Coordinates of C-alpha atoms and ligand atoms in Angstrom, one line a residue:
Chain A
M1 CA -46.3 -35.3 24.2
P2 CA -44.7 -32.5 22.1
E3 CA -42.3 -33.6 19.4
L4 CA -38.6 -33.5 20.3
R5 CA -36.4 -31.8 17.9
T6 CA -32.8 -30.6 17.8
E7 CA -31.5 -27.3 16.6
E8 CA -28.2 -25.6 16.1
F9 CA -26.9 -23.1 18.6
Q10 CA -24.1 -20.6 18.7
I11 CA -21.4 -20.2 21.3
N12 CA -18.5 -17.8 21.6
M13 CA -15.0 -19.0 21.9
G14 CA -13.1 -16.0 23.1
P15 CA -12.3 -13.2 22.8
H16 CA -10.8 -14.0 26.2
H17 CA -10.0 -17.6 25.9
P18 CA -6.7 -19.0 27.0
S19 CA -6.2 -21.1 23.9
T20 CA -6.9 -18.3 21.3
H21 CA -3.3 -17.0 21.8
G22 CA -4.3 -13.4 22.0
V23 CA -7.7 -11.9 21.6
C24 CA -9.6 -13.7 18.9
R25 CA -13.3 -14.4 19.0
L26 CA -14.6 -17.5 17.2
I27 CA -18.4 -17.7 16.8
L28 CA -19.1 -21.4 16.7
T29 CA -22.3 -22.8 15.4
M30 CA -22.8 -26.2 17.1
D31 CA -24.9 -29.2 16.3
G32 CA -24.8 -31.0 19.6
E33 CA -21.1 -31.4 20.2
K34 CA -20.0 -31.0 16.6
I35 CA -18.9 -27.7 15.2
V36 CA -20.7 -27.0 11.9
K37 CA -19.5 -23.4 11.3
I38 CA -16.7 -21.2 12.5
E39 CA -16.7 -17.4 12.1
P40 CA -13.6 -15.7 13.3
V41 CA -14.0 -12.2 14.5
I42 CA -10.8 -10.2 14.5
G43 CA -9.7 -6.7 15.2
Y44 CA -9.5 -6.7 19.0
L45 CA -5.7 -6.0 18.8
H46 CA -5.7 -3.5 16.0
R47 CA -3.1 -0.9 16.7
A48 CA -2.9 0.7 13.2
L49 CA 0.7 -0.2 12.8
E50 CA 0.6 0.5 9.1
K51 CA -0.6 4.0 9.7
I52 CA 1.9 4.6 12.5
C53 CA 4.7 3.6 10.0
E54 CA 3.4 6.1 7.5
N55 CA 4.1 8.8 10.1
R56 CA 7.7 7.7 10.9
T57 CA 11.0 7.9 9.1
Y58 CA 12.3 4.6 7.9
A59 CA 14.6 4.2 10.8
Q60 CA 11.8 4.9 13.3
C61 CA 9.6 2.3 11.6
I62 CA 11.8 -0.6 12.8
P63 CA 10.7 -0.4 16.4
V64 CA 7.1 -0.3 15.2
T65 CA 7.6 -3.5 13.2
D66 CA 8.8 -5.2 16.4
R67 CA 5.2 -5.0 17.6
F68 CA 3.8 -6.5 14.5
E69 CA 4.8 -10.1 15.2
Y70 CA 6.4 -10.0 18.6
V71 CA 7.3 -13.7 18.8
T72 CA 9.7 -13.4 15.9
A73 CA 10.4 -9.7 15.9
M74 CA 13.7 -10.3 14.1
S75 CA 11.9 -11.3 11.0
C76 CA 9.8 -8.2 11.1
N77 CA 12.9 -6.0 11.4
Q78 CA 14.5 -8.0 8.6
V79 CA 11.6 -7.7 6.2
F80 CA 11.2 -4.0 6.7
S81 CA 14.9 -3.4 6.3
M82 CA 15.0 -5.5 3.2
A83 CA 12.1 -3.6 1.6
A84 CA 13.7 -0.2 2.4
E85 CA 17.1 -1.5 1.2
R86 CA 15.7 -2.6 -2.1
L87 CA 13.9 0.7 -2.5
A88 CA 17.0 2.8 -1.8
G89 CA 19.5 0.3 -3.4
I90 CA 21.5 -0.1 -0.3
E91 CA 24.2 -2.9 -0.1
V92 CA 24.4 -4.8 3.1
P93 CA 27.9 -5.8 4.3
E94 CA 28.5 -9.5 4.4
R95 CA 29.1 -9.7 8.2
A96 CA 25.7 -8.0 8.7
E97 CA 24.0 -10.6 6.5
Y98 CA 25.6 -13.4 8.5
L99 CA 24.5 -11.8 11.8
R100 CA 21.0 -11.4 10.4
V101 CA 20.8 -15.0 9.4
I102 CA 22.0 -16.1 12.8
M103 CA 19.5 -13.9 14.6
L104 CA 16.6 -14.9 12.3
E105 CA 17.2 -18.6 12.7
L106 CA 17.7 -18.3 16.5
N107 CA 14.4 -16.4 16.6
R108 CA 12.8 -19.2 14.6
I109 CA 14.0 -21.8 17.0
A110 CA 12.7 -19.7 19.9
S111 CA 9.4 -19.3 18.3
H112 CA 9.0 -23.0 17.6
L113 CA 10.0 -23.8 21.1
I114 CA 7.1 -21.6 22.3
F115 CA 4.9 -23.4 19.8
Y116 CA 6.0 -26.7 21.3
G117 CA 5.3 -25.6 24.8
V118 CA 2.1 -23.7 24.2
T119 CA 0.5 -26.3 22.0
A120 CA 1.1 -29.0 24.5
M121 CA -0.3 -26.8 27.2
D122 CA -3.4 -26.1 25.2
L123 CA -3.9 -29.9 25.0
G124 CA -3.4 -30.4 28.7
A125 CA 0.2 -31.3 29.0
L126 CA 2.0 -28.8 31.2
T127 CA 5.5 -30.2 31.3
P128 CA 6.5 -29.4 27.7
F129 CA 5.7 -25.8 28.3
L130 CA 8.3 -25.5 31.0
Y131 CA 10.8 -27.5 28.9
G132 CA 10.3 -25.5 25.8
L133 CA 10.6 -22.2 27.6
R134 CA 13.7 -23.2 29.4
E135 CA 15.7 -23.7 26.3
R136 CA 14.1 -20.6 24.7
E137 CA 15.4 -18.6 27.6
A138 CA 19.0 -19.3 26.5
I139 CA 18.2 -17.9 23.1
I140 CA 16.5 -14.9 24.5
D141 CA 19.5 -14.2 26.7
L142 CA 21.7 -14.2 23.6
F143 CA 19.4 -11.6 22.1
E144 CA 19.4 -9.5 25.2
M145 CA 23.2 -9.7 25.4
T146 CA 23.4 -8.5 21.8
C147 CA 20.8 -5.9 21.4
G148 CA 19.6 -5.2 24.9
Q149 CA 16.0 -6.4 24.7
R150 CA 14.3 -9.7 25.0
L151 CA 11.3 -9.3 22.7
T152 CA 11.3 -6.0 20.8
Y153 CA 14.8 -6.2 19.5
N154 CA 15.1 -3.3 17.1
Y155 CA 18.3 -5.0 16.0
I156 CA 18.2 -5.4 12.2
R157 CA 18.4 -2.0 10.7
V158 CA 18.2 -0.6 7.2
G159 CA 21.7 -1.3 5.9
G160 CA 22.9 -3.8 8.4
V161 CA 22.5 -4.5 12.1
A162 CA 22.5 -2.2 15.1
R163 CA 25.4 -3.6 17.0
D164 CA 28.1 -6.2 16.7
I165 CA 27.8 -9.3 18.8
P166 CA 29.7 -9.3 22.1
K167 CA 32.7 -11.5 22.5
E168 CA 31.0 -14.2 24.6
F169 CA 28.2 -14.6 22.1
I170 CA 29.7 -17.3 19.9
P171 CA 30.6 -19.7 22.7
K172 CA 27.3 -19.1 24.4
C173 CA 25.4 -19.6 21.2
H174 CA 27.1 -22.9 20.5
E175 CA 26.3 -24.0 24.0
A176 CA 22.7 -23.1 23.7
L177 CA 22.4 -24.9 20.3
D178 CA 24.1 -28.0 21.8
T179 CA 21.7 -28.0 24.7
I180 CA 18.7 -27.7 22.4
T181 CA 20.1 -30.5 20.2
E182 CA 20.5 -32.7 23.3
K183 CA 17.1 -31.8 24.6
M184 CA 15.3 -32.6 21.3
S185 CA 15.2 -36.2 22.4
D186 CA 13.4 -35.1 25.5
Y187 CA 10.9 -33.1 23.6
E188 CA 10.2 -36.0 21.2
G189 CA 10.1 -38.5 24.0
L190 CA 7.5 -36.5 25.9
L191 CA 5.0 -36.3 23.1
N192 CA 5.8 -38.1 19.9
E193 CA 4.7 -41.5 21.1
N194 CA 2.4 -40.4 23.9
P195 CA -0.9 -42.2 23.3
I196 CA -3.0 -39.3 24.6
W197 CA -1.2 -36.8 22.4
L198 CA -1.6 -39.1 19.4
V199 CA -5.3 -39.4 19.9
R200 CA -5.7 -35.7 20.2
T201 CA -3.6 -34.8 17.2
K202 CA -3.4 -37.6 14.6
G203 CA -5.9 -37.2 11.8
V204 CA -7.4 -34.1 13.5
G205 CA -7.9 -31.0 11.4
V206 CA -6.5 -32.1 8.1
M207 CA -5.9 -29.2 5.9
P208 CA -5.8 -30.2 2.2
A209 CA -2.9 -28.6 0.3
K210 CA -5.3 -27.1 -2.3
L211 CA -7.3 -25.3 0.3
G212 CA -4.1 -24.0 1.9
I213 CA -2.9 -22.6 -1.4
D214 CA -6.2 -21.1 -2.2
Y215 CA -6.3 -19.2 1.0
G216 CA -2.7 -18.0 0.9
V217 CA -1.5 -20.2 3.8
S218 CA 2.2 -20.6 3.8
G219 CA 5.1 -21.7 6.0
P220 CA 5.1 -24.8 8.2
V221 CA 1.4 -25.2 8.1
L222 CA 1.4 -25.5 4.3
R223 CA 4.5 -27.7 4.3
A224 CA 2.8 -30.1 6.7
S225 CA 0.3 -30.6 4.0
G226 CA 2.9 -31.8 1.6
V227 CA 3.6 -28.6 -0.3
D228 CA 7.4 -28.1 -0.7
Y229 CA 7.5 -24.4 -0.6
D230 CA 9.9 -22.4 1.5
I231 CA 10.7 -18.8 0.7
R232 CA 14.2 -19.1 2.1
R233 CA 14.9 -21.5 -0.8
D234 CA 12.4 -20.5 -3.5
D235 CA 12.9 -16.8 -3.3
P236 CA 16.2 -16.5 -1.6
Y237 CA 17.0 -13.5 0.4
S238 CA 19.9 -12.5 2.5
I239 CA 22.5 -15.3 2.2
Y240 CA 20.4 -18.5 2.7
D241 CA 21.6 -19.9 -0.5
K242 CA 25.1 -20.3 1.0
F243 CA 24.1 -22.8 3.6
D244 CA 23.4 -26.5 3.4
W245 CA 19.9 -27.2 4.7
K246 CA 16.6 -28.3 3.3
P247 CA 13.0 -27.4 4.0
S248 CA 11.1 -29.9 6.0
V249 CA 8.0 -31.3 4.4
R250 CA 5.3 -33.7 5.7
Q251 CA 2.4 -35.2 4.0
N252 CA -0.7 -35.7 6.2
G253 CA -1.6 -32.1 7.0
D254 CA -3.1 -33.0 10.4
C255 CA -2.2 -31.5 13.7
F256 CA 0.4 -34.1 14.4
D257 CA 2.3 -33.3 11.2
R258 CA 2.1 -29.6 11.9
Y259 CA 3.6 -30.4 15.3
L260 CA 6.4 -32.6 13.9
I261 CA 7.3 -30.2 11.2
R262 CA 8.2 -27.6 13.8
L263 CA 10.6 -30.0 15.5
D264 CA 12.1 -30.7 12.1
E265 CA 12.6 -27.0 11.5
I266 CA 14.3 -26.5 14.8
K267 CA 16.9 -29.1 13.7
Q268 CA 17.4 -27.4 10.3
S269 CA 17.7 -24.0 11.9
I270 CA 20.3 -25.3 14.3
K271 CA 22.2 -26.5 11.2
I272 CA 22.0 -23.1 9.6
V273 CA 23.1 -21.2 12.7
K274 CA 26.1 -23.5 13.2
Q275 CA 27.2 -23.0 9.6
A276 CA 26.7 -19.2 9.9
L277 CA 28.7 -19.0 13.1
D278 CA 31.6 -21.0 11.6
G279 CA 31.6 -18.8 8.4
L280 CA 31.1 -15.5 10.1
P281 CA 33.4 -13.1 8.3
E282 CA 35.0 -10.0 9.7
G283 CA 34.1 -6.6 8.5
D284 CA 31.5 -3.8 8.8
I285 CA 28.1 -4.5 10.3
K286 CA 26.3 -1.6 8.8
A287 CA 26.3 0.3 5.5
K288 CA 26.5 4.0 5.9
V289 CA 22.9 5.0 5.9
S290 CA 21.7 8.3 7.4
P291 CA 18.9 8.1 9.9
N292 CA 16.8 10.3 7.7
F293 CA 17.6 8.9 4.3
K294 CA 15.2 9.4 1.5
P295 CA 14.7 6.5 -0.9
P296 CA 13.6 7.3 -4.5
A297 CA 9.9 7.2 -5.3
G298 CA 8.7 3.8 -6.1
E299 CA 7.2 0.7 -4.6
V300 CA 8.6 -2.5 -3.4
Y301 CA 7.4 -5.8 -1.8
A302 CA 9.8 -7.8 0.3
R303 CA 9.0 -11.1 2.0
V304 CA 10.7 -13.5 4.3
E305 CA 9.9 -16.9 5.6
N306 CA 9.0 -16.5 9.2
S307 CA 8.0 -19.2 11.6
R308 CA 4.3 -18.5 10.7
G309 CA 4.7 -18.4 7.0
E310 CA 5.3 -15.6 4.6
L311 CA 5.9 -12.3 6.2
G312 CA 5.8 -9.5 3.8
I313 CA 6.1 -5.7 3.7
Y314 CA 4.9 -3.5 0.9
I315 CA 6.3 0.0 0.9
Q316 CA 5.3 2.8 -1.4
S317 CA 7.6 5.8 -1.4
D318 CA 7.1 9.3 -2.8
G319 CA 10.7 10.1 -2.3
G320 CA 10.2 11.6 1.1
K321 CA 11.8 10.5 4.3
K322 CA 8.7 8.8 5.4
P323 CA 7.0 5.9 3.6
L324 CA 3.8 6.9 1.8
R325 CA 2.1 3.6 2.3
V326 CA 3.0 0.5 4.3
K327 CA 1.2 -2.8 4.1
M328 CA 2.1 -5.6 6.4
R329 CA 1.3 -9.2 5.5
G330 CA 1.4 -11.9 8.1
G331 CA 1.1 -15.6 7.8
S332 CA -1.3 -15.9 10.7
Y333 CA -4.0 -13.9 8.9
C334 CA -4.2 -16.4 6.0
Q335 CA -4.2 -19.4 8.4
L336 CA -7.1 -17.9 10.3
Q337 CA -9.1 -17.3 7.2
A338 CA -8.6 -20.9 6.0
L339 CA -9.6 -22.2 9.4
P340 CA -13.5 -22.1 8.9
Y341 CA -13.1 -24.4 5.9
F342 CA -11.2 -27.3 7.5
G343 CA -11.8 -26.8 11.2
T344 CA -15.5 -27.8 11.2
D345 CA -17.1 -31.2 11.8
C346 CA -15.1 -31.8 15.0
F347 CA -15.4 -31.2 18.7
I348 CA -14.4 -27.9 20.4
A349 CA -11.5 -29.7 22.0
D350 CA -10.2 -30.6 18.6
L351 CA -10.6 -27.0 17.5
V352 CA -8.3 -26.1 20.3
A353 CA -5.7 -28.5 18.9
I354 CA -6.2 -27.1 15.4
F355 CA -5.9 -23.5 16.5
A356 CA -2.9 -24.3 18.5
T357 CA -1.0 -26.1 15.8
L358 CA -1.8 -23.4 13.3
D359 CA 0.4 -21.3 15.6
I360 CA -1.7 -18.1 15.0
I361 CA -0.7 -15.1 17.0
L362 CA -3.3 -12.4 17.0
P363 CA -1.3 -9.2 16.9
E364 CA -0.1 -10.3 13.6
V365 CA -3.6 -10.9 12.3
D366 CA -4.9 -7.6 13.6
R367 CA -1.8 -5.4 13.1
Chain B
M1 CA -10.4 -44.4 23.6
L2 CA -6.7 -45.0 23.3
D3 CA -5.8 -46.7 20.1
G4 CA -4.8 -49.9 21.9
T5 CA -6.1 -52.7 19.8
G6 CA -6.0 -55.7 22.0
S7 CA -3.8 -56.1 25.0
M8 CA -0.5 -55.5 23.1
G9 CA -1.6 -52.1 22.2
V10 CA -2.4 -51.2 25.8
F11 CA 1.0 -52.3 26.9
K12 CA 2.6 -50.2 24.2
D13 CA 0.6 -47.2 25.3
I14 CA 1.6 -47.7 28.9
K15 CA 5.2 -48.1 27.9
N16 CA 5.1 -44.8 26.0
L17 CA 3.5 -43.0 28.8
L18 CA 6.2 -44.3 31.1
I19 CA 8.9 -43.0 28.7
G20 CA 7.5 -39.5 29.1
M21 CA 7.3 -39.9 32.9
R22 CA 10.9 -41.0 33.0
I23 CA 11.9 -37.7 31.3
T24 CA 10.1 -35.6 33.8
G25 CA 11.2 -37.9 36.6
K26 CA 14.8 -37.1 35.9
H27 CA 14.2 -33.7 37.4
L28 CA 12.8 -34.9 40.7
G29 CA 16.0 -34.8 42.6
R30 CA 17.3 -31.5 41.2
H31 CA 17.1 -28.3 43.0
A32 CA 14.8 -25.5 41.8
I33 CA 16.3 -22.9 39.5
T34 CA 13.7 -20.2 40.4
L35 CA 15.2 -16.9 41.5
Q36 CA 13.5 -15.5 44.6
Y37 CA 13.0 -12.1 43.0
P38 CA 12.9 -9.3 45.4
E39 CA 15.7 -10.8 47.5
Q40 CA 17.8 -12.2 44.7
K41 CA 18.2 -10.3 41.5
W42 CA 19.4 -11.1 38.1
T43 CA 22.4 -9.2 36.7
M44 CA 21.2 -7.4 33.6
P45 CA 23.5 -7.6 30.6
E46 CA 25.4 -4.5 30.1
R47 CA 23.5 -3.6 26.9
S48 CA 20.2 -4.1 28.4
R49 CA 17.8 -1.3 27.5
G50 CA 16.1 -0.5 30.8
V51 CA 15.5 3.2 31.0
V52 CA 16.8 6.4 29.4
V53 CA 19.1 8.4 31.7
L54 CA 21.3 11.5 31.2
L55 CA 25.0 11.1 31.8
S56 CA 27.1 13.6 33.6
D57 CA 30.8 14.4 33.2
K58 CA 32.8 12.3 35.6
E59 CA 34.9 15.3 36.7
T60 CA 32.7 18.3 36.7
G61 CA 29.4 16.5 37.4
E62 CA 27.7 18.6 34.7
L63 CA 25.5 17.1 32.1
N64 CA 27.2 16.1 28.9
C65 CA 24.3 17.1 26.8
T66 CA 25.0 19.8 24.2
S67 CA 21.3 20.3 23.4
C68 CA 21.8 19.2 19.8
M69 CA 18.3 17.7 19.8
L70 CA 19.4 14.7 17.7
C71 CA 17.8 12.3 20.2
M72 CA 14.6 14.2 20.2
R73 CA 14.4 13.8 16.4
A74 CA 15.4 10.2 16.4
C75 CA 12.7 9.2 18.9
P76 CA 9.8 7.4 17.2
T77 CA 7.3 8.1 20.0
A78 CA 8.2 11.7 20.8
A79 CA 8.9 10.8 24.4
I80 CA 11.8 13.2 24.7
E81 CA 11.1 16.9 25.1
I82 CA 14.0 19.4 25.0
D83 CA 13.9 23.1 25.4
A84 CA 17.2 24.9 25.1
P85 CA 16.9 28.5 24.1
R86 CA 19.9 30.3 22.6
G87 CA 21.5 32.9 24.8
E88 CA 23.2 36.1 23.8
D89 CA 26.3 34.3 22.6
K90 CA 24.3 32.0 20.4
K91 CA 25.0 29.1 22.7
R92 CA 22.2 26.9 23.8
T93 CA 21.6 26.4 27.5
L94 CA 19.6 23.3 28.4
K95 CA 16.5 24.3 30.2
V96 CA 14.2 21.4 29.9
F97 CA 14.9 17.8 29.2
N98 CA 12.0 15.5 29.9
V99 CA 11.5 11.9 29.1
D100 CA 8.0 10.5 29.4
N101 CA 8.6 6.8 30.2
A102 CA 5.0 6.1 29.6
L103 CA 5.5 7.0 25.9
C104 CA 9.0 5.6 25.5
C105 CA 9.1 2.3 23.7
Y106 CA 12.6 1.5 24.8
C107 CA 14.0 1.2 21.3
G108 CA 17.3 2.8 22.0
L109 CA 17.3 5.0 19.0
C110 CA 18.0 8.1 21.1
E111 CA 21.1 6.5 22.6
E112 CA 22.4 5.8 19.1
A113 CA 21.7 9.3 17.9
C114 CA 23.6 10.9 20.6
N115 CA 27.2 11.6 19.6
F116 CA 28.3 13.1 23.0
S117 CA 27.8 10.3 25.4
A118 CA 25.1 12.4 27.0
L119 CA 22.3 9.9 27.0
K120 CA 22.2 6.2 27.6
M121 CA 19.8 3.4 28.2
A122 CA 20.7 2.2 31.6
T123 CA 20.0 -1.3 32.9
M124 CA 17.7 -0.2 35.7
Y125 CA 14.3 -1.6 35.4
E126 CA 12.6 -1.2 38.8
Y127 CA 10.7 2.0 38.5
S128 CA 7.1 0.8 38.1
T129 CA 4.6 3.0 40.0
P130 CA 0.9 3.0 40.6
N131 CA 0.9 6.6 39.5
K132 CA 1.3 7.3 35.8
G133 CA 2.6 10.8 36.4
D134 CA 5.6 9.4 38.1
L135 CA 6.8 8.0 34.8
F136 CA 7.4 11.5 33.6
W137 CA 11.1 12.2 34.4
D138 CA 12.5 15.6 34.3
M139 CA 16.1 16.6 33.8
K140 CA 17.0 16.4 37.5
K141 CA 15.6 12.9 37.9
L142 CA 17.3 11.7 34.6
Q143 CA 20.6 13.1 35.8
E144 CA 20.3 11.4 39.2
A145 CA 19.4 8.1 37.6
G146 CA 22.4 8.4 35.4
R147 CA 24.9 9.4 38.1
D148 CA 26.5 6.0 38.6
V149 CA 25.9 4.5 35.2
P150 CA 29.3 3.5 33.8
Y151 CA 29.8 4.7 30.2
E152 CA 32.5 5.0 27.6
D153 CA 33.1 8.6 26.9
K154 CA 33.1 9.0 23.1
R155 CA 33.3 12.8 23.6
K156 CA 36.7 12.9 25.3
K157 CA 38.4 10.8 22.8
K158 CA 37.3 13.0 20.0
K159 CA 38.2 16.1 21.9
A160 CA 41.7 14.8 22.6
K161 CA 42.6 14.8 18.9
P162 CA 42.3 18.5 18.2
V163 CA 45.0 20.3 20.3
E164 CA 42.9 23.2 21.4
A165 CA 40.0 21.3 22.9
A166 CA 37.2 23.8 22.4
P167 CA 34.3 23.8 24.9
I168 CA 31.4 21.9 23.4
N169 CA 29.5 24.4 21.4
E170 CA 27.4 24.5 18.3
A171 CA 30.2 24.2 15.8
T172 CA 31.9 21.0 16.9
P173 CA 28.9 18.8 17.2
V174 CA 27.8 19.2 13.7
K175 CA 31.3 18.6 12.2
E176 CA 31.7 15.5 14.2
D177 CA 28.3 14.4 13.2
T178 CA 29.2 14.7 9.6
K179 CA 32.2 12.6 10.0
T180 CA 30.5 9.8 11.8
D181 CA 27.0 9.5 10.6
S182 CA 26.8 11.7 7.6
P183 CA 23.2 12.8 7.8
P184 CA 21.7 14.2 4.6
P185 CA 22.5 17.8 3.8
D186 CA 19.1 19.1 4.8
D187 CA 19.6 17.7 8.3
K188 CA 22.9 19.3 8.8
A189 CA 21.4 22.6 8.0
S190 CA 18.5 22.1 10.3
D191 CA 20.8 21.0 13.1
T192 CA 22.7 24.2 13.1
A193 CA 19.6 26.2 12.4
G194 CA 18.1 24.9 15.5
K195 CA 14.7 23.7 16.3
E196 CA 12.7 26.2 14.4
D197 CA 11.6 23.5 12.0
E198 CA 10.5 21.3 14.8
G199 CA 7.9 23.8 15.7
Ligands
LIG1 S1 14.3 4.7 23.8 FE1 13.3 5.1 21.9 S2 11.2 5.8 22.5 FE2 12.5 5.8 24.4 S3 13.2 8.0 24.5 FE3 14.7 6.8 23.4 S4 14.2 7.0 21.2 FE4 12.4 7.6 22.4
LIG2 S1 21.6 13.8 21.3 FE1 22.8 13.8 23.2 S2 23.8 15.8 23.2 FE2 22.1 15.9 21.7 S3 20.4 16.7 22.9 FE3 20.2 14.5 22.9 S4 21.3 13.9 24.8 FE4 21.9 16.0 24.4

């Protein structure tokens, strides 16, 4: 009888796989049912956004940044505007800063609600998806009412924001926030204690803090591993220092903590938006900036805390009306590059959970 | 597999599953909120950026466009194509105004650039077609689409201030432009100089 032996084999997860949140291919080396090696293959969604930006004026770059990280396009608008403002030394009126913070935080809530729904759906629970998207709809309606678009906002501009909020915005916003606050108990009730959910997420895919820092992971994923680092507090931009809130931190670094931290962040964001709505001053919404303004030659890096970690834009200017070089940095990219180092030694089903709770979106990875 | 250690654990697990089911169960008696799309339609918010249309004067029915080309310059995707040669009297007559909706990214920068209430993003969104060529809208189609679009006439208000309301020509737009948006000097020059630099 020939001798029986086992050997490793490779399978592809993706590029067209419903739980890769876009088009990502993971080449998995398997030993039986266990994953021993993960090799992410990226680039399927490359649209050369950086190059496109280099051929547009600064004002025309903003709609391009919308496509960079479309789930929280407001942050992309914000970070590009911030970089251009720092380069050209433009002061942003206070009302505009308040409006920006309101929109950024609403967008963060919307993004985390998607995360809540999609992660649960990846793990086989369909109901949370409908619940999460139902409340998100209210926020998206607020955006549409203000800037006319539901995903690609083109709202935050160099020097301020594009339009003032309509009259009915403030009551509707309060209403939406109150609904979300009320529904938080539903969200938690559906999953937090659910035994199936706990088995799928607790202790699965633990990312050590050191590994995260080494690979440039940031945002909620890193905070779930116990690192208290939030750019909104540690490198304050806009007017975040005026509000009373605190970054959420959790210790275990597993899928469950990565899930809980997003729910915590929704609560903190609601707090920030409420304060901003109450303190909203009157005044201009945009500094006088010509559409073809030319910043002086130089370079600048601006970063914001987005729902997927540090979102940064580096602009190099030669004094012309178009940037000489633009570099975009997204949080998802770093999370994906850390994945092979802590996502192994588990089942494929666990990898789905890990991938989902990292909340990677591929357009941001591929740019 | 569930982490129930002993019978108590199992009861706890079942209880927690029931909590989740109660939350979903609350929705059982409620009516559906789905909108039956082709029959029922959502009212789009007034600012909604659906499609670029050209606006016409409410009285004369003529296009408001002064061929200043600001929208063409503002467009990040070069979706707008304008051809307006100068006549004998140095005035531009609008010959061609095309918008390629297949290129347009619906950013609304053209609407913002226009100082003459001549172009607007209308709320209309049902113009999908199996034929890509149909997305290329010429002046006539843009004007038809914009016929019934309500708009606030920025132009009239400004015109009312000076006593002798001059017909819209090359001179007025640039001045008003300087007042409102103050583009950099090189731009002002190129606006009056025309589209030579656009090539
Ligand atoms: S909406 Fe944007 S892309 Fe479309 S025609 Fe206007 S400026 Fe160009
Ligand atoms: S900016 Fe307005 S007036 Fe000028 S060419 Fe465009 S549509 Fe016509």
